[in-house]
Structure formats: C-alpha cells, structure tokens
Short mmCIF file of C-alpha atoms in Angstrom, two decimals:
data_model
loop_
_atom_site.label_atom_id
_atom_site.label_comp_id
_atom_site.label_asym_id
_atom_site.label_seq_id
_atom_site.Cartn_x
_atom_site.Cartn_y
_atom_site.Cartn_z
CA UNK A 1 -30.69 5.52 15.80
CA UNK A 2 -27.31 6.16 17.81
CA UNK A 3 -24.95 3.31 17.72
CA UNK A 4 -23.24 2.12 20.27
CA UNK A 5 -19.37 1.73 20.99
CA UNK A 6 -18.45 -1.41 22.85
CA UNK A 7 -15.25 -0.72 25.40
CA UNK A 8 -14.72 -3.93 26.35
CA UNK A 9 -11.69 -5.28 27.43
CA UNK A 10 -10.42 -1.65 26.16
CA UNK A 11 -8.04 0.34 28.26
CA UNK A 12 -8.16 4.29 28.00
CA UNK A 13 -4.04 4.93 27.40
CA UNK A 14 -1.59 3.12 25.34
CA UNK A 15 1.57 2.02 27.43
CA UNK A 16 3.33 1.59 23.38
CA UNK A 17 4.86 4.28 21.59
CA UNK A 18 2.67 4.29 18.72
CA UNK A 19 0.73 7.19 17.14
CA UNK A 20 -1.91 5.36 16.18
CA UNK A 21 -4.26 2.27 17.68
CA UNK A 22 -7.28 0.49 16.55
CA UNK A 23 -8.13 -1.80 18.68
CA UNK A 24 -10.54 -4.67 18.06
CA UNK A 25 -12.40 -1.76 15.41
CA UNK A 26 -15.62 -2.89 13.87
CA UNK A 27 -18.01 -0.03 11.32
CA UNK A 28 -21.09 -1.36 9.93
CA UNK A 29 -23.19 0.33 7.63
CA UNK A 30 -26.93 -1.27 7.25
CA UNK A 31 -26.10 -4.62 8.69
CA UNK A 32 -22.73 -5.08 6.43
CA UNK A 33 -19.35 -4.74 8.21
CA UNK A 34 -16.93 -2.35 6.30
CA UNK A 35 -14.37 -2.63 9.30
CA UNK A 36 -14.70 -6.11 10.60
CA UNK A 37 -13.02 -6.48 14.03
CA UNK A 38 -9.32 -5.13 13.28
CA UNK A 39 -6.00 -4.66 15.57
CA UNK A 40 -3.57 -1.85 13.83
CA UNK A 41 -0.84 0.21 15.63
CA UNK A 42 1.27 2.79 13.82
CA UNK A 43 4.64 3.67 14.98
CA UNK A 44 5.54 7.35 15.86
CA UNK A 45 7.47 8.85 12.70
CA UNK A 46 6.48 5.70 10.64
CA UNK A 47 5.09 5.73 7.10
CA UNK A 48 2.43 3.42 7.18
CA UNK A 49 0.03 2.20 3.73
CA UNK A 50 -3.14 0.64 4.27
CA UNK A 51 -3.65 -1.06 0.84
CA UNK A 52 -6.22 -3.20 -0.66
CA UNK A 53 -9.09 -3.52 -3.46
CA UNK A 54 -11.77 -0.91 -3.92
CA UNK A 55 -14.31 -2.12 -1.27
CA UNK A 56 -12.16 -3.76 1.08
CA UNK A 57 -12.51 -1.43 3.95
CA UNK A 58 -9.43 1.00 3.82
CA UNK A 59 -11.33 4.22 3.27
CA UNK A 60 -13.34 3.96 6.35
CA UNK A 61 -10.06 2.55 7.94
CA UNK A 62 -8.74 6.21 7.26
CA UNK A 63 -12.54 7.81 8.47
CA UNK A 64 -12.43 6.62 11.58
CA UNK A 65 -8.74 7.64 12.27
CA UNK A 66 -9.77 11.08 11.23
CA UNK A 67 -12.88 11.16 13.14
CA UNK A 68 -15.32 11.41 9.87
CA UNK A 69 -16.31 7.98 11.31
CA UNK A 70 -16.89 6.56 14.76
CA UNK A 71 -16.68 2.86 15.31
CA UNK A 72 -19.37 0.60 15.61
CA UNK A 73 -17.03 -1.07 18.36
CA UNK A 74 -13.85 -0.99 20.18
CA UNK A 75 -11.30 1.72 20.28
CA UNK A 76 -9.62 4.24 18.23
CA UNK A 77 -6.42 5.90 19.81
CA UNK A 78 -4.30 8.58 19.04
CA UNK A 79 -0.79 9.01 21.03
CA UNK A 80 -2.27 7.29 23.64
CA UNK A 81 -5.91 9.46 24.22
CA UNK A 82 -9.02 7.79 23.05
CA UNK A 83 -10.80 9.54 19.96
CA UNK A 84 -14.32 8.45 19.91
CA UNK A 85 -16.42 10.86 19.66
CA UNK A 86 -13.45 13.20 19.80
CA UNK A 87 -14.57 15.57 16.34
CA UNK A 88 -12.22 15.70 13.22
CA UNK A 89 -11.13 19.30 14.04
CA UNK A 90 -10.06 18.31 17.77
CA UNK A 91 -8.01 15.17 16.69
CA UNK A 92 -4.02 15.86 16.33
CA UNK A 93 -4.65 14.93 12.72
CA UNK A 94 -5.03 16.44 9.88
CA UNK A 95 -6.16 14.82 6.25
CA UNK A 96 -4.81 15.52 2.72
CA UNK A 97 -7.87 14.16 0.14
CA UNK A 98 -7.98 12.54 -3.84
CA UNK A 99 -9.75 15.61 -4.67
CA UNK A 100 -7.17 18.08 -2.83
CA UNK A 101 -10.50 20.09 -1.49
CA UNK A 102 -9.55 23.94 -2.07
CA UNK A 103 -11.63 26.66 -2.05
CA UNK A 104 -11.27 28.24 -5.34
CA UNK A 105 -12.36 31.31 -4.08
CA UNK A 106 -9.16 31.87 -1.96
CA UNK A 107 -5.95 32.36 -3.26
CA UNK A 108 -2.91 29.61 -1.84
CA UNK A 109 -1.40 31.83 0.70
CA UNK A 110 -5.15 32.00 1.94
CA UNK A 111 -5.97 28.64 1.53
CA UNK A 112 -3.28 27.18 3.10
CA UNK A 113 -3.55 30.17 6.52
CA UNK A 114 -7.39 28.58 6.75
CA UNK A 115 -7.22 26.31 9.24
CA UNK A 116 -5.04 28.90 11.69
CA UNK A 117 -7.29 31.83 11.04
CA UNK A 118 -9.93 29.73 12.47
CA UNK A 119 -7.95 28.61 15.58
CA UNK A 120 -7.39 32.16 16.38
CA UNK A 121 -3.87 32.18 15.86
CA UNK A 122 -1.86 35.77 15.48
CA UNK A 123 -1.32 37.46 12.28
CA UNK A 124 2.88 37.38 12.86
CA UNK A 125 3.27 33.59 13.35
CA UNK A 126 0.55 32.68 10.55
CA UNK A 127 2.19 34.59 8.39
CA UNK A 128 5.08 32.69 9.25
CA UNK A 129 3.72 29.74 9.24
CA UNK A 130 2.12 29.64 6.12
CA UNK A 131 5.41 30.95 4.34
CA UNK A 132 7.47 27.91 6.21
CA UNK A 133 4.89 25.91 4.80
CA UNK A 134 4.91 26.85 1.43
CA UNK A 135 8.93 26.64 1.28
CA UNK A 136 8.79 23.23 2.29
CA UNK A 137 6.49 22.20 -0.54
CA UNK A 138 8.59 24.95 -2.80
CA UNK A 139 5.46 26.79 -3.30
CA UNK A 140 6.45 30.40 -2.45
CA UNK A 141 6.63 31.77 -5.74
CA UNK A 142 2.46 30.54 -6.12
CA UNK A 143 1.18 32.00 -2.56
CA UNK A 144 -1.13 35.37 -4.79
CA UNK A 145 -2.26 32.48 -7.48
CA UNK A 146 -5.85 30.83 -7.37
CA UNK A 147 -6.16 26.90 -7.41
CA UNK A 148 -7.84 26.90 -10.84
CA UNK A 149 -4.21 28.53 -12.12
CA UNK A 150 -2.35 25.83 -10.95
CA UNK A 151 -1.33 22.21 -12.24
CA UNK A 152 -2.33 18.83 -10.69
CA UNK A 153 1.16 18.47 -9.07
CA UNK A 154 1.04 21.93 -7.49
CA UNK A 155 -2.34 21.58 -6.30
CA UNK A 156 -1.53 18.63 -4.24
CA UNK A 157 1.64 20.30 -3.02
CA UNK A 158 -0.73 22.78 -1.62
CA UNK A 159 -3.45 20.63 0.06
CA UNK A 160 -0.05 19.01 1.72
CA UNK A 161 1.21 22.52 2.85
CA UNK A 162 -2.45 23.17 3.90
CA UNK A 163 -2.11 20.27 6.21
CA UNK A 164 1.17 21.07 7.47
CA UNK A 165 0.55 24.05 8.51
CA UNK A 166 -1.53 22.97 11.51
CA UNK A 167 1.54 21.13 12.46
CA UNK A 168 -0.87 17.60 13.24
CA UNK A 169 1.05 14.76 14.79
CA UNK A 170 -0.19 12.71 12.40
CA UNK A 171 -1.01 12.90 8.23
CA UNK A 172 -4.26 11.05 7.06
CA UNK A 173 -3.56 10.92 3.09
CA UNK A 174 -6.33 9.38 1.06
CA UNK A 175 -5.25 8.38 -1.98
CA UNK A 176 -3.25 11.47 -2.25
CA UNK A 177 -1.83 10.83 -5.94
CA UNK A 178 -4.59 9.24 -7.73
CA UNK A 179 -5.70 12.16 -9.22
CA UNK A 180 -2.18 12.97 -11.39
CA UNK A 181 -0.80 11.17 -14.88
CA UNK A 182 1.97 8.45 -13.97
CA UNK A 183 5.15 10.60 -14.86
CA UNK A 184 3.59 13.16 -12.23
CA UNK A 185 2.87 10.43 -10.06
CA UNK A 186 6.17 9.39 -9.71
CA UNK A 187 7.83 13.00 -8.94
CA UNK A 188 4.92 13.16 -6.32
CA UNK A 189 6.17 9.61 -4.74
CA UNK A 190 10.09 11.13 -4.25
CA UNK A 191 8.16 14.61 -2.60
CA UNK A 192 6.35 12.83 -0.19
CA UNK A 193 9.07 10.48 0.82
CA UNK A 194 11.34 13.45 0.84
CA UNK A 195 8.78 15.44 3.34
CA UNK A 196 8.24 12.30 5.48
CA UNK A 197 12.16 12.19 6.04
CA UNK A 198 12.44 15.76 6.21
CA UNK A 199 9.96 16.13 8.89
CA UNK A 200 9.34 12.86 10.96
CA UNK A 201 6.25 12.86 11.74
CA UNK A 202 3.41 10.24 11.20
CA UNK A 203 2.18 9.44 7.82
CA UNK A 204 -0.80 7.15 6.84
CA UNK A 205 -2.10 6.35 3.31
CA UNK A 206 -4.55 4.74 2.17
CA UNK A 207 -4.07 3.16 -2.04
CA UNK A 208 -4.72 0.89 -4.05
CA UNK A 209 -1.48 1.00 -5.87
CA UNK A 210 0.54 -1.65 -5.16
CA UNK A 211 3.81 -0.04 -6.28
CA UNK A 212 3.23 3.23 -4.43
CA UNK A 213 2.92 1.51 -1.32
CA UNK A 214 5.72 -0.76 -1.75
CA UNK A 215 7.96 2.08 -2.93
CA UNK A 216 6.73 4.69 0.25
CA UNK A 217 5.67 2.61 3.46
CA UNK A 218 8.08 1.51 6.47
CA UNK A 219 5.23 -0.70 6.71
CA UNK A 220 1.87 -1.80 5.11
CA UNK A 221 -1.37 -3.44 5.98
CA UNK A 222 -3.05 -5.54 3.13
CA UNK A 223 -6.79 -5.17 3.80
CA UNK A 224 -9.27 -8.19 2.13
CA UNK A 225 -13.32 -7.81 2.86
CA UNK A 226 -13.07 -5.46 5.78
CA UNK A 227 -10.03 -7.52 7.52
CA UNK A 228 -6.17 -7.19 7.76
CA UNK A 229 -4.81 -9.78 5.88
CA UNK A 230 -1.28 -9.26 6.52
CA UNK A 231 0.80 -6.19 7.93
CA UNK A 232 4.55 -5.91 7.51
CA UNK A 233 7.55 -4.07 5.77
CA UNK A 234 7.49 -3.92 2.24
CA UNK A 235 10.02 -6.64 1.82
CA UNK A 236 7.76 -9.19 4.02
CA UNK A 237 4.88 -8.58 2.24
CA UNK A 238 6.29 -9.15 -1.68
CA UNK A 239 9.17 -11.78 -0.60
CA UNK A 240 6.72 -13.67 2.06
CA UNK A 241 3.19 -13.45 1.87
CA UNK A 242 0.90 -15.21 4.16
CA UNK A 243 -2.03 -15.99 1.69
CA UNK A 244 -2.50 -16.47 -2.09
CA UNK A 245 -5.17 -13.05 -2.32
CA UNK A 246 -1.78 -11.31 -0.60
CA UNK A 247 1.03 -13.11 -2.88
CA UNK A 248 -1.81 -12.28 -5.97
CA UNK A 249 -2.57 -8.49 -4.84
CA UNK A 250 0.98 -7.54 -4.03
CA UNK A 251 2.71 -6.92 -7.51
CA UNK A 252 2.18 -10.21 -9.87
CA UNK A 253 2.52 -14.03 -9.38
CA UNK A 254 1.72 -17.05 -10.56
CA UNK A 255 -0.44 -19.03 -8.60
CA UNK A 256 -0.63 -23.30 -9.20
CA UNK A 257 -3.13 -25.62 -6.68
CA UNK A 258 -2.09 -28.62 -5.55
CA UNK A 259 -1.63 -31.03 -2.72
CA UNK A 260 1.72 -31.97 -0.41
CA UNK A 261 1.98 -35.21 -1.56
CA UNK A 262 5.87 -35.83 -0.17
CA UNK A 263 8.03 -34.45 2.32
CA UNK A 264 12.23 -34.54 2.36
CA UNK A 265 14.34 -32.74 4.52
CA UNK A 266 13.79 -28.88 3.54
CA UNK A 267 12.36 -29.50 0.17
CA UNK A 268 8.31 -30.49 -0.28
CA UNK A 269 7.08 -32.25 -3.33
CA UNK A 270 3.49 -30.45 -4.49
CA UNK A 271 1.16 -32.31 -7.27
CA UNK A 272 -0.95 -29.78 -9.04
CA UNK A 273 -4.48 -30.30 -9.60
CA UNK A 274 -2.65 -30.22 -13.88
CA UNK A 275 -0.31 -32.90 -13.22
CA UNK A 276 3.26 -30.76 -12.56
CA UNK A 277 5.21 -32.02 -9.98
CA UNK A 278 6.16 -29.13 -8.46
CA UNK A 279 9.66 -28.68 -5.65
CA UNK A 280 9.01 -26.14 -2.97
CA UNK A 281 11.43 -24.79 -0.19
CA UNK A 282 9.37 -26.43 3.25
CA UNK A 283 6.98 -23.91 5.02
CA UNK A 284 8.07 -22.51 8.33
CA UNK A 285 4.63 -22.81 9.14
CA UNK A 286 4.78 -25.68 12.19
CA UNK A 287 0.92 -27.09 11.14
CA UNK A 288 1.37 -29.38 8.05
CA UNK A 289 0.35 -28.21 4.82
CA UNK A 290 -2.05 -29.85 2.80
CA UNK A 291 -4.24 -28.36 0.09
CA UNK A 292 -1.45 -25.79 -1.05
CA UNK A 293 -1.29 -22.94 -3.61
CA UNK A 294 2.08 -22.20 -5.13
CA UNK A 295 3.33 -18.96 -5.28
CA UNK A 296 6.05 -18.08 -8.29
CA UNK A 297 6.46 -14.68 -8.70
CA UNK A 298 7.65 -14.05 -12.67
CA UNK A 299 11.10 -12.41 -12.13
CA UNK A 300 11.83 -15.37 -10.12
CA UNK A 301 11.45 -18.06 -13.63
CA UNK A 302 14.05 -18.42 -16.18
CA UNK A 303 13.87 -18.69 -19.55
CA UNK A 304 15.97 -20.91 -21.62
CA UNK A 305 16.09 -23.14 -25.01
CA UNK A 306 17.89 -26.63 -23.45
CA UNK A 307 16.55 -27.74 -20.38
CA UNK A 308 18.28 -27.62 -17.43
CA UNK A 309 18.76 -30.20 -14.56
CA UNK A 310 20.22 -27.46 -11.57
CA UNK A 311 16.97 -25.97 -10.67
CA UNK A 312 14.87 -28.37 -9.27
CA UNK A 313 11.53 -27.25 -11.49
CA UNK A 314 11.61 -27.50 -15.25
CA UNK A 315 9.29 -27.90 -17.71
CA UNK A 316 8.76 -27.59 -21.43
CA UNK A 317 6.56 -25.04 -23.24
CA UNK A 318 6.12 -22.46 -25.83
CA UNK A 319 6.01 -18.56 -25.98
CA UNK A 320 2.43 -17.88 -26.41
CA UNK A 321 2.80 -14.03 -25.95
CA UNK A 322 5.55 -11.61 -25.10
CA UNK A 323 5.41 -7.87 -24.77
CA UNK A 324 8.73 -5.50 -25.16
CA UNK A 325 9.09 -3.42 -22.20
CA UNK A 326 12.51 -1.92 -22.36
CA UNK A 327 14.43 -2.95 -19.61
CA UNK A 328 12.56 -6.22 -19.57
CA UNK A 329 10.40 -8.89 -21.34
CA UNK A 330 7.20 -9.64 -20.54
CA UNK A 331 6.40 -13.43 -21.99
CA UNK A 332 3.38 -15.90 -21.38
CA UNK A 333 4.50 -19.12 -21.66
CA UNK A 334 2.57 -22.06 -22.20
CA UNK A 335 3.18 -25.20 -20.71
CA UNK A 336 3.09 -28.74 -22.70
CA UNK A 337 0.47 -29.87 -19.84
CA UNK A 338 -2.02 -26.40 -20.98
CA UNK A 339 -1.09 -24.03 -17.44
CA UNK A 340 0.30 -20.25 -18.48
CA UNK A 341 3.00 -18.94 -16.67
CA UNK A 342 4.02 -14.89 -16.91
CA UNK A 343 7.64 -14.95 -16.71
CA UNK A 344 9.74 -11.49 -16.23
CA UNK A 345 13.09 -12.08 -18.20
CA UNK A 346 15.63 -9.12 -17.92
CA UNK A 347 16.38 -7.34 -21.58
CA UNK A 348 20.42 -7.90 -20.94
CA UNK A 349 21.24 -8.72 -24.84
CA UNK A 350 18.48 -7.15 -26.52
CA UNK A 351 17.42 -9.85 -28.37
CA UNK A 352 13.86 -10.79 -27.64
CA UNK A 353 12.24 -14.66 -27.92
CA UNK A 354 9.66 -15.09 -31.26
CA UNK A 355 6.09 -16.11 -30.74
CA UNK A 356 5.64 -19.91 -30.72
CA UNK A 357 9.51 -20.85 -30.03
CA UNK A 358 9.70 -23.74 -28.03
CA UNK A 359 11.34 -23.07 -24.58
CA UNK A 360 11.91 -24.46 -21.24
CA UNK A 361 11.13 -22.62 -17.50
CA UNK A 362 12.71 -23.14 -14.54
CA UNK A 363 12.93 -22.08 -10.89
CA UNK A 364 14.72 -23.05 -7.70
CA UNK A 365 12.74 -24.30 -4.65
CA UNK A 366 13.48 -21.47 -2.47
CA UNK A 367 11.73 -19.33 -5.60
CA UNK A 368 8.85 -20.12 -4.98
CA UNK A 369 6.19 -20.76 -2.24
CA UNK A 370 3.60 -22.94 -0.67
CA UNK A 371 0.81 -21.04 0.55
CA UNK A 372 -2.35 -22.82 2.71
CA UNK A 373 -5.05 -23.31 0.44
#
C-alpha cells in the first residue's frame, strides 16, 4: 500500500539559508512512529550531529534526508527544493556509511571515479577529479590498491573521497567511525574536522557517541523515542540541558529527585526524595518548578577531608570505589544518607584517595541544576 505525504501547512521553498529542512517529519513503520513529528534546519557550511540511543529515530532521520526514506508526513527540503519523492541519486547529497560500502572488485582510483562514470562525465576532468579527491584525503599513493589491501582508517578515507568526488552540497555520514579501534577513532575525528574546515560545505552525522559529537558538531540534535529533545551548540547541550534523559545522555551526571520546597532570591532550596537538602542556582525557566531532578555533573564536585562551609552543598561520605585514570580520578562516593555520587577529581598531586576514607563533597549552586521532573 502507498503511503501518503501530508503537505499541509507546507510551503514548497525555504526563504532561510539553510541546507537542510524537515519540517513537521513523521515515518512510521507498521503502526510505530520512528520519526514522530520533527522540525530540524541545518545551516549552510554547518556541522551538524544528530545523536541519541540505538532506536531513537536518528538513522531514519539520516534516510529520509538521503532519500532511502520518504516521510510518512510533512516535508523534507534541501537548499530550498522539496525532496519527496526526489530519488537518492538526484538529491545534492551524497552518503558516507558504517560499513564504508566498496566494491572489492574495483581498485580505489575506480571506486572512488564510480559515481562520475555513471553521470557521464569526461575522461579529463574525472581523472582530475578523482586525483583532487584522493589528495585531499592523502590517498594518492593507494589509487592501483584494492579495498581488501587497505586498513580501517584508509578505507573510510576512501568512502569520504568517494563522496567528495560528486562534489554534493551536502554529506550524509552514518556513523562514519564506528567501525575503527578508539586510537583510530580519534585521528579520524581531527580528519573530518579538518575536511569540514577545509571545504565548507554541509556535514550531517548521525552517532551515538557522545564525545564525537560534542568534539565535531557546530551544533547537535539529541533525539529520545523518535523526537528532538533538544538541539543546540555543544556547549548548550553539556553546560544547559533541558531534561534529565539530555543532562544523563550527554557525557555523565548525577541525577537526585526532589521537590522545590523554598525559594530566595537566585538560590532554590530542593528536598530529595533521600533527605539532602540540596542549594540550586534558580531556573530561568518563568513556570515554577516543582517536582525537580538535580543535575551535578562529576567534574563539577569537590573532594575534600574537612568540610567546608563556602560552597553552599556539603555532605559527608566515604570512598566506596575509585578508578586511576591518569590525568584524573574517577571515585564513587557514598553518602552518610545511602545516595552514590561519581565525582571527577583532577590527578594534580598524584596522590590518589584509599577505599573507605571518610570524605566530604561539595558543590556551588550555580554547579548544578534543577531540571522539571
């Protein structure tokens, strides 16, 4: 059965500059919404993450910008021209996949030329094309190899000269570095920041990895059950989340329920549902809070053997756990009332806290946030 695109209340051209519009975008599959009813521009020359859990609805995000996809409703735009039914290979897009997708029958010079030996175009400018391409990825020395002789890191810088080549407005990368180890990972991060500066044009990704986005994006969209949670820079979306799933999902935090139970000035007084009185900077948000959850991300908690009366939050505790990471320490602290709290403590001295010593926590009220419940 054919499904049906609603256009209501959908105009055909964008007046913004953005490369890239969903606009009031619903996909169902079998009755269940993988897309459910989202709003998402893209900025021209912007690298833009669409990040969430495994089943939250970023893949098919990505499918329906590409064209592997149409919507169930409302509109998909590129630079301004609606795409539905517009196929993959017409869209001014062009996808780099997990699994890079070579043919291992062609050799790289070959693989990458694909795409322009079907669109016709003359043997001179392929040929310089396709050797522009490789020297951007710094490739050239690989163009008479086959895929199965190259490493995971060069086979991706292929797939990404394969796309390139076409010269696509926009780049569609779907979880372009999952495949390598996390030393190769990381080399692959600095590349494809390096090509996004170098050349300007569009870049979306979808991941899962929290860092990678953070690290990469101009801006990100933090996707929960098919819906955007929360889109903004990097910055916005670690420093201010909107929700506890957001403040949870982006990078770690400690999360403590409670109700408002006094206001003063700046400063809001929450009692958790464990009995810690807890001092939190006031939420900008002009509807009241109620039925909070505190956010405390663990870099933001100190550590120290005297209590302090400067911060606003202390309380008493023990080390319950604490792993050595190098530049920093990685600690579980319990609390005298039974809550855990991971606390982040920088390795300045290089002496590390023992198992079971008796310490106190602490945290300003601007550390820390009050999220609606």
């Amino acid at each position: 059965m054919a499904q049906t695109v609603s256009s209501t209340s959908v105009s055909t051209v964008s007046t913004q500059t953005f490369d890239v519009e969903l606009r009031q975008v619903s996909k169902v599959f079998e009755g269940e919404p993988a897309v459910d009813t989202i709003d998402l521009q893209v900025k021209q020359g912007e690298f833009f993450s669409i990040l969430g859990p495994s089943g939250c609805g970023k893949t098919t995000t990505l499918r329906l910008i590409a064209g592997f996809e149409q919507p169930t409703q409302g509109a998909v735009l590129i630079q301004g021209r609606r795409m539905e039914w517009v196929p993959p290979y017409q869209r001014p897009v062009n996808t780099v996949f997990q699994s890079y997708a070579l043919f291992s029958h062609l050799t790289v010079w070959d693989n990458i030329a694909f795409g322009l030996r079907i669109k016709g175009l003359a043997k001179t400018q392929m040929k310089q094309r396709v050797n522009e391409a490789l020297k951007l990825v710094k490739m050239e020395d690989f163009a008479r190899r086959h895929p199965k002789q190259l490493s995971g890191g060069q086979r991706q810088r292929i797939a990404l000269a394969r796309a390139l080549v076409n010269r696509p407005a926009v780049m569609l990368l779907d979880e372009p570095l999952g495949a390598l180890d996390l030393k190769l990972r990381k080399e692959m991060q600095v590349e494809l920041s390096n090509l996004h500066q170098q050349l300007g044009i569009t870049f979306v990704m979808v991941t899962h990895d929290q860092e990678e986005a953070l690290s990469l994006s101009d801006r990100i969209a933090v996707m929960q059950n098919g819906k955007i949670a929360q889109v903004g820079s990097p910055s916005d979306i670690y420093e201010f989340p909107r929700t506890p799933f957001v403040a949870d999902f982006i990078g770690d935090t400690n999360l403590l329920q409670g109700q408002v139970d006094d206001l003063d000035g700046q400063v809001m007084r929450v009692q958790t549902t464990t009995g810690l009185a807890v001092l939190v900077q006031r939420s900008p948000d002009p509807e009241p809070l109620k039925q909070v959850v505190v956010s405390i991300r663990p870099e933001k908690i100190h550590l120290s053997t005297t209590a302090t009366t400067d911060s606003g939050n202390c309380y008493s505790g023990f080390v319950k756990h604490k792993m050595y990471l190098g530049t920093h320490l990685h600690c579980m602290v319990q609390l005298d009332n039974g809550d855990c709290l991971t606390v982040l403590q920088p390795n300045r001295t290089g002496n590390q806290l023992a198992v079971e010593t008796r310490v106190y926590v602490h945290w300003l009220p601007t550390d820390c946030l009050a999220l609606a419940a």
